[in-house]
Structure formats: C-alpha cells, structure tokens
PDB file of C-alpha atoms and ligand atoms in Angstrom:
ATOM      1  CA  MET T  16     111.508 115.361  79.869  1.00  0.00           C
ATOM      2  CA  ARG T  17     108.210 113.962  78.755  1.00  0.00           C
ATOM      3  CA  CYS T  18     106.173 110.923  79.723  1.00  0.00           C
ATOM      4  CA  PHE T  19     106.516 108.210  77.097  1.00  0.00           C
ATOM      5  CA  SER T  20     102.796 107.485  77.263  1.00  0.00           C
ATOM      6  CA  CYS T  21     100.907 110.789  77.691  1.00  0.00           C
ATOM      7  CA  ASN T  22     103.645 113.243  76.707  1.00  0.00           C
ATOM      8  CA  ASN T  23     103.091 115.393  79.801  1.00  0.00           C
ATOM      9  CA  PHE T  24     106.089 116.688  81.702  1.00  0.00           C
ATOM     10  CA  SER T  25     107.748 113.943  83.724  1.00  0.00           C
ATOM     11  CA  ILE T  26     111.166 113.368  85.268  1.00  0.00           C
ATOM     12  CA  ASP T  27     110.786 109.616  84.822  1.00  0.00           C
ATOM     13  CA  ALA T  28     110.137 107.915  81.493  1.00  0.00           C
ATOM     14  CA  VAL T  29     106.561 107.287  82.642  1.00  0.00           C
ATOM     15  CA  CYS T  30     104.644 109.855  84.728  1.00  0.00           C
ATOM     16  CA  LYS T  31     102.909 109.055  88.012  1.00  0.00           C
ATOM     17  CA  ASN T  32      99.441 109.223  86.458  1.00  0.00           C
ATOM     18  CA  CYS T  33     100.310 106.757  83.717  1.00  0.00           C
ATOM     19  CA  ILE T  34     101.948 104.405  86.224  1.00  0.00           C
ATOM     20  CA  LYS T  35      98.733 104.465  88.221  1.00  0.00           C
ATOM     21  CA  ASP T  36      96.519 104.029  85.158  1.00  0.00           C
ATOM     22  CA  PHE T  37      98.491 101.422  83.189  1.00  0.00           C
ATOM     23  CA  LEU T  38     101.263  99.868  85.251  1.00  0.00           C
ATOM     24  CA  THR T  39      99.776  98.127  88.257  1.00  0.00           C
ATOM     25  CA  PRO T  40     101.667  94.846  88.657  1.00  0.00           C
ATOM     26  CA  GLU T  41      99.438  91.753  88.466  1.00  0.00           C
ATOM     27  CA  MET T  42     102.157  89.152  89.117  1.00  0.00           C
ATOM     28  CA  ILE T  43     100.768  86.533  86.727  1.00  0.00           C
ATOM     29  CA  LYS T  44     102.218  83.048  87.251  1.00  0.00           C
ATOM     30  CA  ARG T  45     102.637  80.275  84.679  1.00  0.00           C
ATOM     31  CA  GLU T  46     104.505  76.984  84.556  1.00  0.00           C
ATOM     32  CA  VAL T  47     106.701  76.247  81.533  1.00  0.00           C
ATOM     33  CA  GLY T  48     108.221  72.792  81.759  1.00  0.00           C
ATOM     34  CA  ASN T  49     109.574  72.809  85.295  1.00  0.00           C
ATOM     35  CA  ILE T  50     110.141  76.552  85.328  1.00  0.00           C
ATOM     36  CA  GLU T  51     107.866  78.997  87.113  1.00  0.00           C
ATOM     37  CA  VAL T  52     107.358  82.156  85.073  1.00  0.00           C
ATOM     38  CA  VAL T  53     106.277  85.336  86.836  1.00  0.00           C
ATOM     39  CA  SER T  54     105.024  88.286  84.780  1.00  0.00           C
ATOM     40  CA  PHE T  55     104.256  91.762  86.039  1.00  0.00           C
ATOM     41  CA  PHE T  56     101.668  92.798  83.468  1.00  0.00           C
ATOM     42  CA  ASP T  57      99.100  91.631  80.978  1.00  0.00           C
ATOM     43  CA  TYR T  58     100.644  92.125  77.548  1.00  0.00           C
ATOM     44  CA  TYR T  59      97.538  93.624  75.968  1.00  0.00           C
ATOM     45  CA  LEU T  60      97.116  96.235  78.698  1.00  0.00           C
ATOM     46  CA  THR T  61     100.755  97.305  78.491  1.00  0.00           C
ATOM     47  CA  VAL T  62     101.481  96.716  74.824  1.00  0.00           C
ATOM     48  CA  GLU T  63     102.630 100.305  74.115  1.00  0.00           C
ATOM     49  CA  PHE T  64     105.308  99.999  76.810  1.00  0.00           C
ATOM     50  CA  ILE T  65     106.449  96.531  75.756  1.00  0.00           C
ATOM     51  CA  LYS T  66     106.545  97.404  72.077  1.00  0.00           C
ATOM     52  CA  SER T  67     108.656 100.471  72.810  1.00  0.00           C
ATOM     53  CA  LYS T  68     111.557  98.042  72.295  1.00  0.00           C
ATOM     54  CA  TYR T  69     111.021  98.552  68.571  1.00  0.00           C
ATOM     55  CA  THR T  70     111.791 102.266  68.961  1.00  0.00           C
ATOM     56  CA  THR T  71     114.623 104.360  70.390  1.00  0.00           C
ATOM     57  CA  SER T  72     112.309 105.411  73.280  1.00  0.00           C
ATOM     58  CA  GLY T  73     112.474 101.847  74.508  1.00  0.00           C
ATOM     59  CA  TYR T  74     115.880 102.537  75.984  1.00  0.00           C
ATOM     60  CA  ARG T  75     114.310 104.903  78.563  1.00  0.00           C
ATOM     61  CA  VAL T  76     111.146 102.883  79.012  1.00  0.00           C
ATOM     62  CA  TYR T  77     112.925  99.585  79.727  1.00  0.00           C
ATOM     63  CA  LYS T  78     115.368 101.292  82.061  1.00  0.00           C
ATOM     64  CA  PHE T  79     112.441 102.778  83.941  1.00  0.00           C
ATOM     65  CA  LEU T  80     110.408  99.541  84.101  1.00  0.00           C
ATOM     66  CA  SER T  81     113.450  97.564  85.233  1.00  0.00           C
ATOM     67  CA  LYS T  82     114.324  99.978  88.043  1.00  0.00           C
ATOM     68  CA  LYS T  83     110.715 100.419  89.127  1.00  0.00           C
ATOM     69  CA  PHE T  84     109.531  96.804  89.040  1.00  0.00           C
ATOM     70  CA  ILE T  85     112.232  94.206  88.384  1.00  0.00           C
ATOM     71  CA  ALA T  86     114.952  95.322  90.826  1.00  0.00           C
ATOM     72  CA  PRO T  87     112.628  95.679  93.873  1.00  0.00           C
ATOM     73  CA  PHE T  88     111.002  92.315  93.122  1.00  0.00           C
ATOM     74  CA  ILE T  89     114.373  90.557  92.918  1.00  0.00           C
ATOM     75  CA  LYS T  90     115.625  92.369  96.019  1.00  0.00           C
ATOM     76  CA  SER T  91     112.729  91.132  98.131  1.00  0.00           C
ATOM     77  CA  TYR T  92     113.095  87.638  96.671  1.00  0.00           C
ATOM     78  CA  ILE T  93     116.787  87.514  97.610  1.00  0.00           C
ATOM     79  CA  GLU T  94     116.005  88.793 101.090  1.00  0.00           C
ATOM     80  CA  SER T  95     113.531  85.927 101.500  1.00  0.00           C
ATOM     81  CA  LEU T  96     116.180  83.278 100.800  1.00  0.00           C
ATOM     82  CA  ASP T  97     117.802  81.443 103.703  1.00  0.00           C
ATOM     83  CA  GLU T  98     120.948  80.596 101.842  1.00  0.00           C
ATOM     84  CA  GLN T  99     123.011  83.600 100.725  1.00  0.00           C
ATOM     85  CA  LYS T 100     124.886  82.625  97.601  1.00  0.00           C
ATOM     86  CA  PRO T 101     125.275  84.617  94.381  1.00  0.00           C
ATOM     87  CA  LEU T 102     122.150  84.837  92.270  1.00  0.00           C
ATOM     88  CA  TYR T 103     122.762  85.777  88.649  1.00  0.00           C
ATOM     89  CA  LEU T 104     120.454  87.468  86.165  1.00  0.00           C
ATOM     90  CA  ILE T 105     120.546  85.969  82.684  1.00  0.00           C
ATOM     91  CA  GLY T 106     118.709  87.674  79.845  1.00  0.00           C
ATOM     92  CA  ILE T 107     117.267  85.581  77.058  1.00  0.00           C
ATOM     93  CA  ASP T 108     119.201  86.789  74.034  1.00  0.00           C
ATOM     94  CA  GLU T 109     120.465  90.360  74.483  1.00  0.00           C
ATOM     95  CA  ASN T 110     120.005  91.141  70.843  1.00  0.00           C
ATOM     96  CA  ILE T 111     120.879  94.745  69.990  1.00  0.00           C
ATOM     97  CA  SER T 112     118.661  96.766  67.689  1.00  0.00           C
ATOM     98  CA  ARG T 113     118.370 100.542  67.457  1.00  0.00           C
ATOM     99  CA  GLY T 114     121.525 100.892  69.510  1.00  0.00           C
ATOM    100  CA  TYR T 115     120.483  99.016  72.626  1.00  0.00           C
ATOM    101  CA  SER T 116     119.087  95.722  73.882  1.00  0.00           C
ATOM    102  CA  ASN T 117     115.878  95.948  75.899  1.00  0.00           C
ATOM    103  CA  VAL T 118     116.735  92.629  77.585  1.00  0.00           C
ATOM    104  CA  ALA T 119     120.187  93.947  78.529  1.00  0.00           C
ATOM    105  CA  GLN T 120     118.441  96.952  80.121  1.00  0.00           C
ATOM    106  CA  MET T 121     116.377  94.515  82.190  1.00  0.00           C
ATOM    107  CA  VAL T 122     119.478  92.582  83.281  1.00  0.00           C
ATOM    108  CA  HIS T 123     121.501  95.722  84.041  1.00  0.00           C
ATOM    109  CA  TYR T 124     118.884  97.710  85.950  1.00  0.00           C
ATOM    110  CA  GLY T 125     117.348  94.595  87.462  1.00  0.00           C
ATOM    111  CA  SER T 126     120.666  93.909  89.164  1.00  0.00           C
ATOM    112  CA  LYS T 127     121.129  97.476  90.473  1.00  0.00           C
ATOM    113  CA  LYS T 128     120.601  97.572  94.238  1.00  0.00           C
ATOM    114  CA  SER T 129     118.793  94.230  94.133  1.00  0.00           C
ATOM    115  CA  GLY T 130     121.681  92.051  95.307  1.00  0.00           C
ATOM    116  CA  ALA T 131     121.675  90.004  92.090  1.00  0.00           C
ATOM    117  CA  VAL T 132     124.615  89.843  89.707  1.00  0.00           C
ATOM    118  CA  ALA T 133     124.179  90.794  86.040  1.00  0.00           C
ATOM    119  CA  LEU T 134     125.533  88.167  83.670  1.00  0.00           C
ATOM    120  CA  HIS T 135     125.422  89.817  80.272  1.00  0.00           C
ATOM    121  CA  ASN T 136     125.381  88.258  76.850  1.00  0.00           C
ATOM    122  CA  VAL T 137     125.822  84.633  77.858  1.00  0.00           C
ATOM    123  CA  LEU T 138     122.671  83.174  76.318  1.00  0.00           C
ATOM    124  CA  LYS T 139     122.455  83.836  72.603  1.00  0.00           C
ATOM    125  CA  ALA T 140     120.131  82.548  69.915  1.00  0.00           C
ATOM    126  CA  LYS T 141     121.803  81.139  66.820  1.00  0.00           C
ATOM    127  CA  ASN T 142     118.494  81.373  64.985  1.00  0.00           C
ATOM    128  CA  ARG T 143     116.819  84.804  65.052  1.00  0.00           C
ATOM    129  CA  VAL T 144     113.671  83.847  63.175  1.00  0.00           C
ATOM    130  CA  LYS T 145     110.837  86.249  64.034  1.00  0.00           C
ATOM    131  CA  TYR T 146     108.133  84.668  66.191  1.00  0.00           C
ATOM    132  CA  ALA T 147     105.759  87.629  66.080  1.00  0.00           C
ATOM    133  CA  GLY T 148     102.308  86.478  64.983  1.00  0.00           C
ATOM    134  CA  LYS T 149     103.506  82.901  64.441  1.00  0.00           C
ATOM    135  CA  SER T 150     101.781  79.757  65.672  1.00  0.00           C
ATOM    136  CA  LEU T 151     103.049  77.428  68.358  1.00  0.00           C
ATOM    137  CA  GLU T 152     103.686  74.845  65.622  1.00  0.00           C
ATOM    138  CA  PHE T 153     105.880  77.302  63.726  1.00  0.00           C
ATOM    139  CA  ARG T 154     107.801  78.164  66.896  1.00  0.00           C
ATOM    140  CA  LEU T 155     108.396  74.483  67.693  1.00  0.00           C
ATOM    141  CA  ASN T 156     109.549  73.810  64.140  1.00  0.00           C
ATOM    142  CA  ASN T 157     111.950  76.764  64.205  1.00  0.00           C
ATOM    143  CA  PRO T 158     113.827  76.584  67.498  1.00  0.00           C
ATOM    144  CA  ARG T 159     116.081  79.448  68.600  1.00  0.00           C
ATOM    145  CA  ASN T 160     119.067  77.114  69.108  1.00  0.00           C
ATOM    146  CA  PHE T 161     120.484  78.861  72.139  1.00  0.00           C
ATOM    147  CA  TYR T 162     124.063  78.539  73.225  1.00  0.00           C
ATOM    148  CA  TYR T 163     125.302  79.372  76.685  1.00  0.00           C
ATOM    149  CA  SER T 164     128.751  80.768  77.404  1.00  0.00           C
ATOM    150  CA  GLY T 165     128.445  81.624  81.104  1.00  0.00           C
ATOM    151  CA  PRO T 166     129.706  79.726  84.155  1.00  0.00           C
ATOM    152  CA  ASP T 167     128.335  76.294  85.068  1.00  0.00           C
ATOM    153  CA  ASN T 168     126.855  75.385  88.461  1.00  0.00           C
ATOM    154  CA  ILE T 169     125.311  78.735  89.337  1.00  0.00           C
ATOM    155  CA  ASP T 170     121.945  79.994  90.580  1.00  0.00           C
ATOM    156  CA  ALA T 171     120.034  82.286  88.235  1.00  0.00           C
ATOM    157  CA  ILE T 172     116.858  84.114  87.350  1.00  0.00           C
ATOM    158  CA  LEU T 173     115.963  84.247  83.659  1.00  0.00           C
ATOM    159  CA  LEU T 174     114.747  87.551  82.213  1.00  0.00           C
ATOM    160  CA  ASP T 175     112.773  88.321  79.072  1.00  0.00           C
ATOM    161  CA  ASP T 176     110.337  91.066  78.135  1.00  0.00           C
ATOM    162  CA  THR T 177     107.366  88.855  77.235  1.00  0.00           C
ATOM    163  CA  ILE T 178     106.195  85.273  77.548  1.00  0.00           C
ATOM    164  CA  THR T 179     103.826  84.134  74.807  1.00  0.00           C
ATOM    165  CA  THR T 180     103.714  80.388  74.163  1.00  0.00           C
ATOM    166  CA  GLY T 181     106.625  79.732  76.513  1.00  0.00           C
ATOM    167  CA  THR T 182     108.667  77.902  73.865  1.00  0.00           C
ATOM    168  CA  THR T 183     111.554  80.397  74.101  1.00  0.00           C
ATOM    169  CA  ILE T 184     111.829  80.154  77.876  1.00  0.00           C
ATOM    170  CA  GLU T 185     111.527  76.374  77.731  1.00  0.00           C
ATOM    171  CA  GLU T 186     114.265  76.080  75.127  1.00  0.00           C
ATOM    172  CA  ALA T 187     116.534  78.504  76.992  1.00  0.00           C
ATOM    173  CA  SER T 188     116.063  76.708  80.291  1.00  0.00           C
ATOM    174  CA  ARG T 189     116.868  73.339  78.724  1.00  0.00           C
ATOM    175  CA  VAL T 190     120.232  74.668  77.538  1.00  0.00           C
ATOM    176  CA  LEU T 191     120.978  76.169  80.957  1.00  0.00           C
ATOM    177  CA  LEU T 192     120.111  72.923  82.727  1.00  0.00           C
ATOM    178  CA  GLU T 193     122.779  71.165  80.646  1.00  0.00           C
ATOM    179  CA  HIS T 194     125.223  73.531  82.358  1.00  0.00           C
ATOM    180  CA  ASN T 195     123.764  72.828  85.758  1.00  0.00           C
ATOM    181  CA  VAL T 196     122.359  76.329  86.091  1.00  0.00           C
ATOM    182  CA  ASN T 197     119.777  76.258  88.866  1.00  0.00           C
ATOM    183  CA  ILE T 198     116.960  78.472  87.575  1.00  0.00           C
ATOM    184  CA  HIS T 199     114.952  79.862  90.474  1.00  0.00           C
ATOM    185  CA  PHE T 200     112.285  81.231  88.109  1.00  0.00           C
ATOM    186  CA  ALA T 201     111.870  83.262  84.949  1.00  0.00           C
ATOM    187  CA  LEU T 202     110.704  86.853  85.158  1.00  0.00           C
ATOM    188  CA  THR T 203     109.042  88.730  82.317  1.00  0.00           C
ATOM    189  CA  LEU T 204     107.445  92.139  82.168  1.00  0.00           C
ATOM    190  CA  ALA T 205     104.458  90.924  80.168  1.00  0.00           C
ATOM    191  CA  ASN T 206     102.357  87.808  79.761  1.00  0.00           C
ATOM    192  CA  ALA T 207     100.681  87.355  76.373  1.00  0.00           C
ATOM    193  CA  LYS T 208      98.217  84.608  75.645  1.00  0.00           C
ATOM    194  CA  GLU T 209      99.268  82.158  72.973  1.00  0.00           C
ATOM    195  CA  GLY T 210      99.645  83.212  69.421  1.00  0.00           C
ATOM    196  CA  ILE T 211      97.771  86.503  69.359  1.00  0.00           C
ATOM    197  CA  ASP T 212      99.532  89.413  67.683  1.00  0.00           C
ATOM    198  CA  TYR T 213     102.920  89.006  69.162  1.00  0.00           C
TER     199      TYR T 213
HETATM  200 ZN1   ZN J  27     102.009 109.979  81.454  1.00  0.00          ZN
END
C-alpha cells in the first residue's frame, strides 16, 4: 500500500513521516452557542487530508484518522468521567458520496475500542445546500434543517470533519437539545476560519 500523501510505501493510509510532518494534533478549542468544539488540526495545514472526502481515497484516510486520533481521544475522555453511563457518538449528517460517508467512518472507527457507542444515521439534513465558499449570511439564510431520529435523553459527542463558521454544529445541537440529548462536546478533525475557501 502507499501513503495517501507522499505515495511512499506504507501499511497505514498515511506513513510515519507524513504523520510527523503534517498531522500533529493542536487540539483547537472554540465555543459555538453553549457547545465546546474541539478540533485536532488547522484546516489549512491538513486540507489535503480533509478534502480526501471528495475522492475514493477518503475512505482509507478517514478510517486512519479516526482510529489514530478520534478513538484514543474519546477513550481517554471516557476514562476521565466519574459517572459511567453510555456515551454515544452522533455524526452530523452521514451523507454518502462515492460509496461511503466520511462522517460515518469517524463515528464507526471513533467508537472502536474507545468505549463510546456508535449511533449511525440519526441526524440528517433535509437541506443539502453546499456551504463551500459561502458567507456566514448565506449559511444562516439557508439552514440545514436537521431532523433527529435517535433516542431521547442520552449523552453524546457530536462528530463532523470540519468546523468553519459553526452554524452547522449550532443548528445540529439545537435539534438534539429538543430531544434532551446531553452533548458533552463536538469533535472535528479540522478547524477552518470563517468563510475562507471551504
Ligand atoms: Zn507519506
């Protein structure tokens, strides 16, 4: 197999050298409404990995990133909790394109060996307008209109690949709160500053 980034031989989707050079977690924190959002990477430094979701390679890349970064982070978070009750992972819109959903990869591999429970396909957008490159005003005027079909009264972590303006996470969390879902925090791979090329 080959490294997604440098094309050298690698067992994993990303080789050790490229992990060292490009994938050092920064753990960037933002507040969106009342939700804390934690991101592993700066979007612009990791854009080739994040944008792999637009290609078939993204299947391997997101599996790798989720196993390498998301699952261990969630595992140590769960171990830090006093109260042991089920903690669910909810992806923000597991929309399938090119045969897979990058967010579903995050939910699936983020739950493996982490102690969290994957809750697939319960938070869907009725409106799939493209936000890429759009202003905050456009995003606010064209809400995703999420609907939630999972259980009420649960504890959860929200997952998405990127936070940009935060409008998506804010809208998703509002819908979940109506179902009394206690969101511990949202976790994204990348943090992008508002409105620039995403
Ligand atoms: Zn490499």
